[in-house]
PDB file of C-alpha atoms in Angstrom:
ATOM      1  CA  UNK Q  80     -31.209 -12.420  -3.253  1.00  0.00           C
ATOM      2  CA  UNK Q  81     -31.562 -12.489  -7.008  1.00  0.00           C
ATOM      3  CA  UNK Q  82     -32.242 -16.053  -8.226  1.00  0.00           C
ATOM      4  CA  UNK Q  83     -31.319 -17.108 -11.723  1.00  0.00           C
ATOM      5  CA  UNK Q  84     -30.912 -20.486 -13.377  1.00  0.00           C
ATOM      6  CA  UNK Q  85     -28.136 -21.304 -15.770  1.00  0.00           C
ATOM      7  CA  UNK Q  86     -27.299 -24.325 -17.842  1.00  0.00           C
ATOM      8  CA  UNK Q  87     -23.844 -25.567 -18.524  1.00  0.00           C
ATOM      9  CA  UNK Q  88     -21.745 -23.056 -20.535  1.00  0.00           C
ATOM     10  CA  UNK Q  89     -24.116 -20.212 -19.744  1.00  0.00           C
ATOM     11  CA  UNK Q  90     -22.835 -17.087 -17.952  1.00  0.00           C
ATOM     12  CA  UNK Q  91     -23.813 -14.269 -15.655  1.00  0.00           C
ATOM     13  CA  UNK Q  92     -22.413 -10.741 -15.733  1.00  0.00           C
ATOM     14  CA  UNK Q  93     -21.932  -8.883 -12.457  1.00  0.00           C
ATOM     15  CA  UNK Q  94     -21.482  -5.207 -13.255  1.00  0.00           C
ATOM     16  CA  UNK Q  95     -19.404  -4.588 -16.334  1.00  0.00           C
ATOM     17  CA  UNK Q  96     -16.276  -6.429 -15.323  1.00  0.00           C
ATOM     18  CA  UNK Q  97     -17.200  -9.759 -13.706  1.00  0.00           C
ATOM     19  CA  UNK Q  98     -18.300 -12.856 -15.628  1.00  0.00           C
ATOM     20  CA  UNK Q  99     -19.382 -16.115 -13.945  1.00  0.00           C
ATOM     21  CA  UNK Q 100     -19.724 -19.118 -16.224  1.00  0.00           C
ATOM     22  CA  UNK Q 101     -21.070 -22.574 -15.434  1.00  0.00           C
ATOM     23  CA  UNK Q 102     -18.323 -24.816 -16.797  1.00  0.00           C
ATOM     24  CA  UNK Q 103     -19.592 -28.205 -15.736  1.00  0.00           C
ATOM     25  CA  UNK Q 104     -22.214 -29.869 -13.602  1.00  0.00           C
ATOM     26  CA  UNK Q 105     -21.045 -33.119 -12.036  1.00  0.00           C
ATOM     27  CA  UNK Q 106     -23.442 -34.753  -9.672  1.00  0.00           C
ATOM     28  CA  UNK Q 107     -24.032 -32.328  -6.774  1.00  0.00           C
ATOM     29  CA  UNK Q 108     -21.058 -30.153  -7.773  1.00  0.00           C
ATOM     30  CA  UNK Q 109     -21.133 -27.120 -10.045  1.00  0.00           C
ATOM     31  CA  UNK Q 110     -17.849 -26.031 -11.562  1.00  0.00           C
ATOM     32  CA  UNK Q 111     -17.809 -22.261 -12.026  1.00  0.00           C
ATOM     33  CA  UNK Q 112     -15.355 -20.121 -13.969  1.00  0.00           C
ATOM     34  CA  UNK Q 113     -14.907 -16.536 -12.828  1.00  0.00           C
ATOM     35  CA  UNK Q 114     -13.397 -13.703 -14.852  1.00  0.00           C
ATOM     36  CA  UNK Q 115     -12.829 -10.620 -12.685  1.00  0.00           C
ATOM     37  CA  UNK Q 116     -10.351  -7.781 -12.420  1.00  0.00           C
ATOM     38  CA  UNK Q 117      -7.424  -8.456 -10.088  1.00  0.00           C
ATOM     39  CA  UNK Q 118      -8.816  -5.847  -7.712  1.00  0.00           C
ATOM     40  CA  UNK Q 119     -11.838  -7.999  -7.007  1.00  0.00           C
ATOM     41  CA  UNK Q 120     -11.197 -10.848  -4.532  1.00  0.00           C
ATOM     42  CA  UNK Q 121     -13.009 -14.052  -5.377  1.00  0.00           C
ATOM     43  CA  UNK Q 122     -13.231 -16.358  -2.359  1.00  0.00           C
ATOM     44  CA  UNK Q 123     -15.210 -19.394  -1.364  1.00  0.00           C
ATOM     45  CA  UNK Q 124     -17.679 -18.312   1.309  1.00  0.00           C
ATOM     46  CA  UNK Q 125     -16.186 -20.610   3.965  1.00  0.00           C
ATOM     47  CA  UNK Q 126     -12.667 -19.278   3.288  1.00  0.00           C
ATOM     48  CA  UNK Q 127     -13.919 -15.664   3.541  1.00  0.00           C
ATOM     49  CA  UNK Q 128     -15.581 -16.588   6.863  1.00  0.00           C
ATOM     50  CA  UNK Q 129     -12.437 -18.242   8.181  1.00  0.00           C
ATOM     51  CA  UNK Q 130     -10.220 -15.301   7.327  1.00  0.00           C
ATOM     52  CA  UNK Q 131     -12.712 -12.856   8.758  1.00  0.00           C
ATOM     53  CA  UNK Q 132     -12.884 -14.887  11.977  1.00  0.00           C
ATOM     54  CA  UNK Q 133      -9.094 -14.981  12.178  1.00  0.00           C
ATOM     55  CA  UNK Q 134      -8.915 -11.218  11.763  1.00  0.00           C
ATOM     56  CA  UNK Q 135     -11.466 -10.571  14.504  1.00  0.00           C
ATOM     57  CA  UNK Q 136      -9.865 -13.130  16.823  1.00  0.00           C
ATOM     58  CA  UNK Q 137      -6.512 -11.484  16.308  1.00  0.00           C
ATOM     59  CA  UNK Q 138      -7.993  -8.047  17.053  1.00  0.00           C
ATOM     60  CA  UNK Q 139      -9.538  -9.290  20.279  1.00  0.00           C
ATOM     61  CA  UNK Q 140      -6.199 -10.674  21.573  1.00  0.00           C
ATOM     62  CA  UNK Q 141      -5.033  -7.502  23.289  1.00  0.00           C
ATOM     63  CA  UNK Q 142      -1.929  -7.136  21.182  1.00  0.00           C
ATOM     64  CA  UNK Q 143       0.252  -4.801  23.176  1.00  0.00           C
ATOM     65  CA  UNK Q 144      -0.182  -6.503  26.579  1.00  0.00           C
ATOM     66  CA  UNK Q 145       0.437  -9.877  24.930  1.00  0.00           C
ATOM     67  CA  UNK Q 146       3.428  -8.734  22.912  1.00  0.00           C
ATOM     68  CA  UNK Q 147       6.236  -9.679  25.226  1.00  0.00           C
ATOM     69  CA  UNK Q 148       4.838 -12.960  26.422  1.00  0.00           C
ATOM     70  CA  UNK Q 149       4.003 -14.125  22.907  1.00  0.00           C
ATOM     71  CA  UNK Q 150       7.533 -13.124  21.757  1.00  0.00           C
ATOM     72  CA  UNK Q 151       9.043 -15.080  24.637  1.00  0.00           C
ATOM     73  CA  UNK Q 152       6.900 -18.144  23.847  1.00  0.00           C
ATOM     74  CA  UNK Q 153       7.881 -18.010  20.169  1.00  0.00           C
ATOM     75  CA  UNK Q 154      11.530 -17.615  21.031  1.00  0.00           C
ATOM     76  CA  UNK Q 155      11.454 -20.624  23.354  1.00  0.00           C
ATOM     77  CA  UNK Q 156       9.948 -22.814  20.659  1.00  0.00           C
TER      78      UNK Q 156
ATOM     79  CA  UNK V 631      10.717  -8.627  11.404  1.00  0.00           C
ATOM     80  CA  UNK V 632      10.342  -7.396   7.820  1.00  0.00           C
ATOM     81  CA  UNK V 633      10.808  -3.643   7.679  1.00  0.00           C
ATOM     82  CA  UNK V 634       9.298  -0.978   5.513  1.00  0.00           C
ATOM     83  CA  UNK V 635      11.195   1.818   3.699  1.00  0.00           C
ATOM     84  CA  UNK V 636      11.084   4.084   6.756  1.00  0.00           C
ATOM     85  CA  UNK V 637      10.689   1.662   9.615  1.00  0.00           C
ATOM     86  CA  UNK V 638       8.428   2.623  12.426  1.00  0.00           C
ATOM     87  CA  UNK V 639      10.612   2.101  15.420  1.00  0.00           C
ATOM     88  CA  UNK V 640       8.385   3.007  18.256  1.00  0.00           C
ATOM     89  CA  UNK V 641       6.348   1.006  20.697  1.00  0.00           C
ATOM     90  CA  UNK V 642       4.464   4.047  21.895  1.00  0.00           C
ATOM     91  CA  UNK V 643       1.175   4.932  20.220  1.00  0.00           C
ATOM     92  CA  UNK V 644       1.788   8.604  20.886  1.00  0.00           C
ATOM     93  CA  UNK V 645       4.337   8.835  18.121  1.00  0.00           C
ATOM     94  CA  UNK V 646       2.313   6.725  15.688  1.00  0.00           C
ATOM     95  CA  UNK V 647       0.270   9.592  14.305  1.00  0.00           C
ATOM     96  CA  UNK V 648       3.407  11.201  12.937  1.00  0.00           C
ATOM     97  CA  UNK V 649       4.432   8.118  10.927  1.00  0.00           C
ATOM     98  CA  UNK V 650       3.067   7.443   7.447  1.00  0.00           C
ATOM     99  CA  UNK V 651       0.138   5.050   7.594  1.00  0.00           C
ATOM    100  CA  UNK V 652      -0.103   1.645   6.009  1.00  0.00           C
ATOM    101  CA  UNK V 653      -3.212   1.812   3.816  1.00  0.00           C
ATOM    102  CA  UNK V 654      -5.428  -1.130   2.925  1.00  0.00           C
ATOM    103  CA  UNK V 655      -7.550   0.298   0.076  1.00  0.00           C
ATOM    104  CA  UNK V 656      -9.967  -2.646   0.423  1.00  0.00           C
ATOM    105  CA  UNK V 657      -9.584  -3.092   4.188  1.00  0.00           C
ATOM    106  CA  UNK V 658      -8.932  -6.630   5.418  1.00  0.00           C
ATOM    107  CA  UNK V 659     -10.950  -9.653   4.395  1.00  0.00           C
ATOM    108  CA  UNK V 660     -14.333  -9.481   6.076  1.00  0.00           C
ATOM    109  CA  UNK V 661     -13.308  -6.200   7.749  1.00  0.00           C
ATOM    110  CA  UNK V 662     -13.533  -3.643   4.936  1.00  0.00           C
ATOM    111  CA  UNK V 663     -13.470  -0.642   7.273  1.00  0.00           C
ATOM    112  CA  UNK V 664     -10.054  -1.506   8.741  1.00  0.00           C
ATOM    113  CA  UNK V 665      -8.069   0.550   6.279  1.00  0.00           C
ATOM    114  CA  UNK V 666      -5.355   2.616   8.005  1.00  0.00           C
ATOM    115  CA  UNK V 667      -2.733   1.153  10.317  1.00  0.00           C
ATOM    116  CA  UNK V 668       0.720   1.823  11.710  1.00  0.00           C
ATOM    117  CA  UNK V 669       3.299  -0.837  12.502  1.00  0.00           C
ATOM    118  CA  UNK V 670       4.637  -0.675  15.987  1.00  0.00           C
ATOM    119  CA  UNK V 671       7.958  -2.399  16.480  1.00  0.00           C
ATOM    120  CA  UNK V 672       9.638  -2.722  19.878  1.00  0.00           C
ATOM    121  CA  UNK V 673      12.432  -0.163  20.064  1.00  0.00           C
ATOM    122  CA  UNK V 674      14.436  -2.004  22.657  1.00  0.00           C
ATOM    123  CA  UNK V 675      14.535  -5.574  21.455  1.00  0.00           C
ATOM    124  CA  UNK V 676      14.475  -7.384  18.135  1.00  0.00           C
ATOM    125  CA  UNK V 677      11.288  -9.335  18.741  1.00  0.00           C
ATOM    126  CA  UNK V 678       9.674 -11.867  16.399  1.00  0.00           C
ATOM    127  CA  UNK V 679       6.361 -10.012  16.786  1.00  0.00           C
ATOM    128  CA  UNK V 680       5.023  -6.525  16.127  1.00  0.00           C
ATOM    129  CA  UNK V 681       1.725  -4.708  16.385  1.00  0.00           C
ATOM    130  CA  UNK V 682      -0.429  -3.404  13.534  1.00  0.00           C
ATOM    131  CA  UNK V 683      -2.413  -0.672  15.200  1.00  0.00           C
ATOM    132  CA  UNK V 684      -5.561   0.667  13.577  1.00  0.00           C
ATOM    133  CA  UNK V 685      -5.716   4.430  13.175  1.00  0.00           C
ATOM    134  CA  UNK V 686      -9.459   4.253  12.635  1.00  0.00           C
ATOM    135  CA  UNK V 687     -10.530   1.964  15.481  1.00  0.00           C
ATOM    136  CA  UNK V 688      -8.627   2.376  18.737  1.00  0.00           C
ATOM    137  CA  UNK V 689      -9.784  -1.106  19.811  1.00  0.00           C
ATOM    138  CA  UNK V 690      -8.210  -2.831  16.868  1.00  0.00           C
ATOM    139  CA  UNK V 691      -4.564  -3.894  17.237  1.00  0.00           C
ATOM    140  CA  UNK V 692      -3.293  -6.969  15.500  1.00  0.00           C
ATOM    141  CA  UNK V 693      -0.323  -8.958  16.747  1.00  0.00           C
ATOM    142  CA  UNK V 694       1.722  -9.994  13.734  1.00  0.00           C
ATOM    143  CA  UNK V 695       4.749 -12.078  12.982  1.00  0.00           C
ATOM    144  CA  UNK V 696       7.102 -12.671  10.112  1.00  0.00           C
ATOM    145  CA  UNK V 697       5.895 -15.864   8.370  1.00  0.00           C
ATOM    146  CA  UNK V 698       9.383 -16.652   7.073  1.00  0.00           C
ATOM    147  CA  UNK V 699      10.233 -17.480  10.702  1.00  0.00           C
ATOM    148  CA  UNK V 700       7.790 -20.368  10.328  1.00  0.00           C
ATOM    149  CA  UNK V 701       8.557 -21.230   6.700  1.00  0.00           C
ATOM    150  CA  UNK V 702      11.617 -19.698   5.053  1.00  0.00           C
ATOM    151  CA  UNK V 703      10.026 -20.359   1.624  1.00  0.00           C
ATOM    152  CA  UNK V 704       6.828 -18.526   2.570  1.00  0.00           C
ATOM    153  CA  UNK V 705       7.315 -15.501   0.282  1.00  0.00           C
ATOM    154  CA  UNK V 706       7.945 -17.779  -2.689  1.00  0.00           C
ATOM    155  CA  UNK V 707       4.899 -19.919  -1.879  1.00  0.00           C
ATOM    156  CA  UNK V 708       2.856 -16.765  -1.417  1.00  0.00           C
ATOM    157  CA  UNK V 709       3.980 -15.525  -4.805  1.00  0.00           C
ATOM    158  CA  UNK V 710       5.249 -12.197  -3.516  1.00  0.00           C
ATOM    159  CA  UNK V 711       8.526 -10.382  -4.079  1.00  0.00           C
ATOM    160  CA  UNK V 712      10.332 -10.275  -0.757  1.00  0.00           C
ATOM    161  CA  UNK V 713      12.427  -7.290  -1.885  1.00  0.00           C
ATOM    162  CA  UNK V 714       9.604  -4.946  -2.706  1.00  0.00           C
ATOM    163  CA  UNK V 715       7.063  -6.201  -0.119  1.00  0.00           C
ATOM    164  CA  UNK V 716       6.958  -6.928   3.612  1.00  0.00           C
ATOM    165  CA  UNK V 717       4.776  -9.894   4.561  1.00  0.00           C
ATOM    166  CA  UNK V 718       3.128 -10.355   7.955  1.00  0.00           C
ATOM    167  CA  UNK V 719       0.723 -12.896   9.417  1.00  0.00           C
ATOM    168  CA  UNK V 720      -1.670 -12.158  12.274  1.00  0.00           C
ATOM    169  CA  UNK V 721      -1.523 -14.129  15.489  1.00  0.00           C
ATOM    170  CA  UNK V 722      -4.186 -15.416  17.793  1.00  0.00           C
ATOM    171  CA  UNK V 723      -4.247 -17.516  20.938  1.00  0.00           C
ATOM    172  CA  UNK V 724      -6.754 -20.350  20.894  1.00  0.00           C
ATOM    173  CA  UNK V 725      -8.808 -21.658  23.773  1.00  0.00           C
ATOM    174  CA  UNK V 726      -6.365 -24.565  23.911  1.00  0.00           C
ATOM    175  CA  UNK V 727      -3.552 -22.164  24.743  1.00  0.00           C
ATOM    176  CA  UNK V 728      -1.741 -22.403  21.393  1.00  0.00           C
ATOM    177  CA  UNK V 729      -0.439 -19.327  19.662  1.00  0.00           C
ATOM    178  CA  UNK V 730      -1.439 -19.666  16.022  1.00  0.00           C
ATOM    179  CA  UNK V 731      -0.639 -17.745  12.835  1.00  0.00           C
ATOM    180  CA  UNK V 732      -2.963 -17.034   9.930  1.00  0.00           C
ATOM    181  CA  UNK V 733      -0.754 -18.355   7.137  1.00  0.00           C
ATOM    182  CA  UNK V 734      -3.738 -18.659   4.770  1.00  0.00           C
ATOM    183  CA  UNK V 735      -4.370 -14.919   4.734  1.00  0.00           C
ATOM    184  CA  UNK V 736      -1.106 -12.950   4.987  1.00  0.00           C
ATOM    185  CA  UNK V 737      -0.837  -9.193   4.888  1.00  0.00           C
ATOM    186  CA  UNK V 738       1.381  -7.981   2.106  1.00  0.00           C
ATOM    187  CA  UNK V 739       2.702  -4.382   2.285  1.00  0.00           C
ATOM    188  CA  UNK V 740       4.486  -2.564  -0.511  1.00  0.00           C
ATOM    189  CA  UNK V 741       7.644  -1.333   1.172  1.00  0.00           C
ATOM    190  CA  UNK V 742       7.811   1.909  -0.764  1.00  0.00           C
ATOM    191  CA  UNK V 743       4.201   3.026  -1.001  1.00  0.00           C
ATOM    192  CA  UNK V 744       2.916   1.311   2.195  1.00  0.00           C
ATOM    193  CA  UNK V 745      -0.181   0.115   0.322  1.00  0.00           C
ATOM    194  CA  UNK V 746      -1.324  -3.176   1.790  1.00  0.00           C
ATOM    195  CA  UNK V 747      -3.634  -6.050   0.953  1.00  0.00           C
ATOM    196  CA  UNK V 748      -4.645  -9.164   2.740  1.00  0.00           C
ATOM    197  CA  UNK V 749      -4.235 -11.954   0.212  1.00  0.00           C
ATOM    198  CA  UNK V 750      -5.618 -15.474   0.449  1.00  0.00           C
ATOM    199  CA  UNK V 751      -3.321 -18.359  -0.535  1.00  0.00           C
ATOM    200  CA  UNK V 752      -6.187 -20.633  -1.451  1.00  0.00           C
ATOM    201  CA  UNK V 753      -4.139 -23.475  -2.945  1.00  0.00           C
ATOM    202  CA  UNK V 754      -1.338 -23.363  -0.426  1.00  0.00           C
ATOM    203  CA  UNK V 755      -2.598 -25.890   2.090  1.00  0.00           C
ATOM    204  CA  UNK V 756      -2.010 -23.347   4.845  1.00  0.00           C
ATOM    205  CA  UNK V 757      -4.664 -22.665   7.468  1.00  0.00           C
ATOM    206  CA  UNK V 758      -5.792 -19.605   9.427  1.00  0.00           C
ATOM    207  CA  UNK V 759      -4.585 -21.275  12.634  1.00  0.00           C
ATOM    208  CA  UNK V 760      -1.109 -22.646  12.069  1.00  0.00           C
ATOM    209  CA  UNK V 761       0.186 -23.611  15.519  1.00  0.00           C
ATOM    210  CA  UNK V 762       3.425 -21.962  16.542  1.00  0.00           C
ATOM    211  CA  UNK V 763       3.972 -22.456  20.266  1.00  0.00           C
ATOM    212  CA  UNK V 764       2.059 -22.802  23.517  1.00  0.00           C
ATOM    213  CA  UNK V 765       1.336 -19.445  25.103  1.00  0.00           C
ATOM    214  CA  UNK V 766       2.339 -20.751  28.510  1.00  0.00           C
ATOM    215  CA  UNK V 767       5.611 -22.021  27.149  1.00  0.00           C
ATOM    216  CA  UNK V 768       4.883 -25.667  27.910  1.00  0.00           C
TER     217      UNK V 768
END
């Protein structure tokens, strides 16, 4: 992991297209501004982890065997 | 269920290789290798669920539903055009027996090109495990 320090209003460049700027430091919270192309997803780590977990949980469901029973349960609701 | 330009109306994987694939150029979030899928829709009944079957990993099949069945305003909240895109959310069943939908990270497919992305509705208040119904029907 590359470790750098920045002060408020200083920036980092990732590649040619991504800029991360420290906008404010408030207590234990750092406010970051990110400029990136639309093609680059910017996610909080914990949100990334949650979505990844949901994707793998969904894949381990056994979709086709569960299809009819899930459809029936949703219909009943 | 939302349909694509040429709907895939087969529940049998045998026919799936002849249908145009749904392509996720970036894969799904956290699963960048899951890029090519086909949508399997039951040919006999109009079900509220369908299967996104991976063409790259035979073990990967995602049960999906139409999120507008949960929230009719979903497409608007998600900021997508319901005419040009089809939106799906993956389903899981929790240890507590509840069927849940990932409304935080829907799959958005361009109806014409079949290019797809999993988008994250960070400010929506939705979760990855929105409860829909109990699996056992209780």
